[in-house]
PDB file of C-alpha atoms in Angstrom:
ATOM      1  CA  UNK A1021      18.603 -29.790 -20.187  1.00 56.00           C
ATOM      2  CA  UNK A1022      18.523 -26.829 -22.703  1.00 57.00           C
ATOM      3  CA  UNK A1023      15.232 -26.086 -24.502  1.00 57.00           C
ATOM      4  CA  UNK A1024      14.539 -27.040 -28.436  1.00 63.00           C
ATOM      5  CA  UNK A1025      16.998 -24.412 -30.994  1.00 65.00           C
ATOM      6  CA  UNK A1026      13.971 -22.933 -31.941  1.00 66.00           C
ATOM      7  CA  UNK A1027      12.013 -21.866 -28.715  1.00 75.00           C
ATOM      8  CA  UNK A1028      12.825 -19.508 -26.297  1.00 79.00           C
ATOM      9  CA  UNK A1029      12.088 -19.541 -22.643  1.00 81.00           C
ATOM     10  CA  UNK A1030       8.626 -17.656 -22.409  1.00 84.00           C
ATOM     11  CA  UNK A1031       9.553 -16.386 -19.162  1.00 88.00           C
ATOM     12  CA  UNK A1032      12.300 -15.289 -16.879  1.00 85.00           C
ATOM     13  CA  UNK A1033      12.070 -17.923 -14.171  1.00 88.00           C
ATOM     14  CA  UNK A1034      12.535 -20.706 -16.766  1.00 86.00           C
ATOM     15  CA  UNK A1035      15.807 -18.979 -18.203  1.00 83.00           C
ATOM     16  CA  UNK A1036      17.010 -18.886 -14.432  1.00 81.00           C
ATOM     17  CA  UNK A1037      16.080 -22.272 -14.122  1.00 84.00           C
ATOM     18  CA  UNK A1038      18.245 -23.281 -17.220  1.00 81.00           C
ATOM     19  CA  UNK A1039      20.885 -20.908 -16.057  1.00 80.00           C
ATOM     20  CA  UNK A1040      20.912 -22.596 -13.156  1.00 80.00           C
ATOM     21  CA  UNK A1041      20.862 -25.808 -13.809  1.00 82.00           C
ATOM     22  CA  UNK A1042      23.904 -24.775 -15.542  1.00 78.00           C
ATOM     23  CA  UNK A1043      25.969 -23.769 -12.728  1.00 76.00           C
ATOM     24  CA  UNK A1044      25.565 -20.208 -13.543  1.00 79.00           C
ATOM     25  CA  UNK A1045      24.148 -19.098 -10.113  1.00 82.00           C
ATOM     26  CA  UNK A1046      23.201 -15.489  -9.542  1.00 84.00           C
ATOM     27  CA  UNK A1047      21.949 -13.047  -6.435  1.00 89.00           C
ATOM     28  CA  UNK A1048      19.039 -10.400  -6.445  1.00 91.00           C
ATOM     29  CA  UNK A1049      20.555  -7.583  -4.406  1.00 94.00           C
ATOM     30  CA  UNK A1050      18.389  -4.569  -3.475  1.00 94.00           C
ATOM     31  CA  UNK A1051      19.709  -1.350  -4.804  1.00 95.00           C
ATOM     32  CA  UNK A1052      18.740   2.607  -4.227  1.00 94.00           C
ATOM     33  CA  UNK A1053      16.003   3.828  -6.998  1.00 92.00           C
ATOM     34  CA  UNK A1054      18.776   6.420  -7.406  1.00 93.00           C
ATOM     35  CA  UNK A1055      21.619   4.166  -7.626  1.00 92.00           C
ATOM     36  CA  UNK A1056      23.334   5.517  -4.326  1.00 92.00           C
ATOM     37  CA  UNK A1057      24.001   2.367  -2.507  1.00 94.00           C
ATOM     38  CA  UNK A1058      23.661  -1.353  -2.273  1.00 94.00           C
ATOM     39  CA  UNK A1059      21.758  -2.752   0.687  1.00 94.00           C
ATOM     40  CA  UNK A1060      24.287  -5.188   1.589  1.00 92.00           C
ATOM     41  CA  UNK A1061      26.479  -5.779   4.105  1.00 90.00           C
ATOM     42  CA  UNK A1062      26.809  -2.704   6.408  1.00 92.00           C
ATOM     43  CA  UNK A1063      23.439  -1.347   5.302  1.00 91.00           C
ATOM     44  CA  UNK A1064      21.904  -4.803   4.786  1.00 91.00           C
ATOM     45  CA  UNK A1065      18.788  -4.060   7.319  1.00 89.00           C
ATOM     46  CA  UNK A1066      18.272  -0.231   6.423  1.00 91.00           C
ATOM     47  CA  UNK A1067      14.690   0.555   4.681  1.00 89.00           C
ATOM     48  CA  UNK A1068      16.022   4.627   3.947  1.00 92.00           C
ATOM     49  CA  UNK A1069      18.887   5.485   1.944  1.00 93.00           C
ATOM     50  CA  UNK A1070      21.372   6.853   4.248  1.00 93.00           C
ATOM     51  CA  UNK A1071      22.503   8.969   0.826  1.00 93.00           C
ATOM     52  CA  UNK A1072      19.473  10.691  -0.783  1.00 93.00           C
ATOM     53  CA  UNK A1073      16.883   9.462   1.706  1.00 92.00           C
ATOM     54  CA  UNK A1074      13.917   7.947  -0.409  1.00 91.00           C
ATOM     55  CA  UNK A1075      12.900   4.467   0.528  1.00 89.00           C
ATOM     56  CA  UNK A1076      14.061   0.925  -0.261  1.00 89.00           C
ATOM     57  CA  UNK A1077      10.467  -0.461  -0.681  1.00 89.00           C
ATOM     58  CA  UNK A1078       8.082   0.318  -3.843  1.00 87.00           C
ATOM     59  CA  UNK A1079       5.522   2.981  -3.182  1.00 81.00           C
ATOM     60  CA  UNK A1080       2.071   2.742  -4.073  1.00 77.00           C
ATOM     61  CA  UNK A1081       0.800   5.383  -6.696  1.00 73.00           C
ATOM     62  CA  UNK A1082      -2.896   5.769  -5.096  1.00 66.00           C
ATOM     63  CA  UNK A1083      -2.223   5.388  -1.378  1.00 68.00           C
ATOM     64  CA  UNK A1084       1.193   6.283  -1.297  1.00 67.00           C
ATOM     65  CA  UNK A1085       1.781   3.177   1.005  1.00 71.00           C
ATOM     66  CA  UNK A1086       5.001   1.275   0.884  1.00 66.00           C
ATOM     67  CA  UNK A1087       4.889  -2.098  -0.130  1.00 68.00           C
ATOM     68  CA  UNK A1088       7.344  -3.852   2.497  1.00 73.00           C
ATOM     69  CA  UNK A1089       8.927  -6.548   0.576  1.00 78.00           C
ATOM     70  CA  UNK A1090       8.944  -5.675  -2.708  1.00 87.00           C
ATOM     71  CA  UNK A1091      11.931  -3.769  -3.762  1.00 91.00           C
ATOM     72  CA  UNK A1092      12.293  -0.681  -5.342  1.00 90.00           C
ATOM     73  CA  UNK A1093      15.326  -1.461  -7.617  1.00 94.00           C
ATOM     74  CA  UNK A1094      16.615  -4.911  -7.938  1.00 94.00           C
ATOM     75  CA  UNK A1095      20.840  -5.843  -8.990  1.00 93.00           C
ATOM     76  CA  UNK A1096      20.979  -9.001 -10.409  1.00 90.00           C
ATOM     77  CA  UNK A1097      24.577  -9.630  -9.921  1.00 90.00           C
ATOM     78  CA  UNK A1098      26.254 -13.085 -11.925  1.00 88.00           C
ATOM     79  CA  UNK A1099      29.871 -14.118 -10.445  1.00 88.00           C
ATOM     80  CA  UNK A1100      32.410 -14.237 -12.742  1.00 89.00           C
ATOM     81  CA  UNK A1101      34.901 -16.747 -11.483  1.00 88.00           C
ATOM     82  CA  UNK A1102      31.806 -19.787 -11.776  1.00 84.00           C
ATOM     83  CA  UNK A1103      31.696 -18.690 -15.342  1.00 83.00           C
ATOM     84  CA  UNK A1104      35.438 -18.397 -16.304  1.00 85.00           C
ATOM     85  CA  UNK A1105      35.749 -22.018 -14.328  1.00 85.00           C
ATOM     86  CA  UNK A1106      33.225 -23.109 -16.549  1.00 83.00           C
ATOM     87  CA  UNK A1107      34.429 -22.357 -19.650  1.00 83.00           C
ATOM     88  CA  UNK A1108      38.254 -23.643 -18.556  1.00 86.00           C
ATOM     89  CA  UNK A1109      36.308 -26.841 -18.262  1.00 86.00           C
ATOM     90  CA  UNK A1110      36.558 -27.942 -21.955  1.00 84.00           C
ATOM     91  CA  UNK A1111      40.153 -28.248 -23.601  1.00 87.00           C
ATOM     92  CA  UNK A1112      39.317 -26.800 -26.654  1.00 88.00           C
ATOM     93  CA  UNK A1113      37.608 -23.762 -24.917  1.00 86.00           C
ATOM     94  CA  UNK A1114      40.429 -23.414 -22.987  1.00 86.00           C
ATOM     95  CA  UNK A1115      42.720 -23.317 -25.859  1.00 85.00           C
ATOM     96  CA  UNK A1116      40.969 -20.771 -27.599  1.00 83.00           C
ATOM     97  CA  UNK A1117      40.660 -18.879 -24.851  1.00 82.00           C
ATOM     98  CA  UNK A1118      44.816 -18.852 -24.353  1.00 83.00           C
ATOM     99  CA  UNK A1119      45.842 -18.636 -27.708  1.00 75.00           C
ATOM    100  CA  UNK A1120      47.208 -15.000 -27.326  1.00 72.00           C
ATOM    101  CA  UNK A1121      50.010 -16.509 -24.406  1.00 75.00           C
ATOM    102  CA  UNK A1122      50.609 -19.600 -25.801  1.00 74.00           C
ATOM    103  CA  UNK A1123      50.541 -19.313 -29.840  1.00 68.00           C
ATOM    104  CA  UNK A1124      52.140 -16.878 -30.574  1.00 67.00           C
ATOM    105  CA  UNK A1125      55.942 -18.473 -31.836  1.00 68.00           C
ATOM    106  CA  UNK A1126      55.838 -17.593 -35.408  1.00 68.00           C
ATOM    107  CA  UNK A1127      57.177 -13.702 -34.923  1.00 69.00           C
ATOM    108  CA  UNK A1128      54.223 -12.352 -37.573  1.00 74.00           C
ATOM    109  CA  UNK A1129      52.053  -9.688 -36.825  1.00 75.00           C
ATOM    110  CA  UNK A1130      48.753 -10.957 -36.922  1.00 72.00           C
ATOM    111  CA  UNK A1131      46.442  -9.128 -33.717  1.00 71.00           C
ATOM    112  CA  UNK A1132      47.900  -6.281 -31.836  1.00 74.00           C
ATOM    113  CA  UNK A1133      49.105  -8.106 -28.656  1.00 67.00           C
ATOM    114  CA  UNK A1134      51.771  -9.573 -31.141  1.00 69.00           C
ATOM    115  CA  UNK A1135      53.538  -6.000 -31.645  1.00 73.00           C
ATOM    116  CA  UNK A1136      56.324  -5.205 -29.298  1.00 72.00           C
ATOM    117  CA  UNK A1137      55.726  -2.652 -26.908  1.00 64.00           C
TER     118      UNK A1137
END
């Protein structure tokens, strides 16, 4: 499932393919070139900024054409609860991860969450 140690994926869609063969889904969501808005939900089917007014689509340098389709800006948002679930998967991981609730008996000071407050 996971490539050799010693090569890396030589391009993106092969490290979303591992990714998500992995369970570690993700969505492309189209986003203002000037970071104004998201076009989801309420302004899912808008092509304008309601905010600053340029365009969702690329432009064209030369003809100055927009390239319906193709996205100006691109968020590639990754969910966090698939990946905590994930990780609470193995016992070990999941100790680790809950040391700081569930280790701490001895009464030394040994990380900063151990100091009263």
């Amino acid at each position: 499932m996971l490539p050799d140690s010693d090569k890396i994926p030589s391009s993106i869609k092969d490290v979303m393919k591992t990714m998500t063969t992995l369970g570690l889904e993700y969505e492309k969501i189209h986003a203002c070139s000037n970071d104004c808005i998201l076009y989801r939900n309420d302004y899912n089917g808008l092509s304008v900024c309601p905010t600053c007014k340029t365009s969702r689509w690329k432009v064209k340098n030369k003809s100055n054409k927009e390239c319906i389709g193709v996205p100006a800006k691109i968020l590639w948002y990754f969910p966090l609860i698939p990946r905590f679930k994930r990780m609470f998967q193995s016992s070990q991981t999941a100790k680790d991860l809950t040391w700081h609730v569930n280790g701490r008996e001895d009464g030394k000071l040994r990380y900063p969450a151990d100091s009263p407050s």
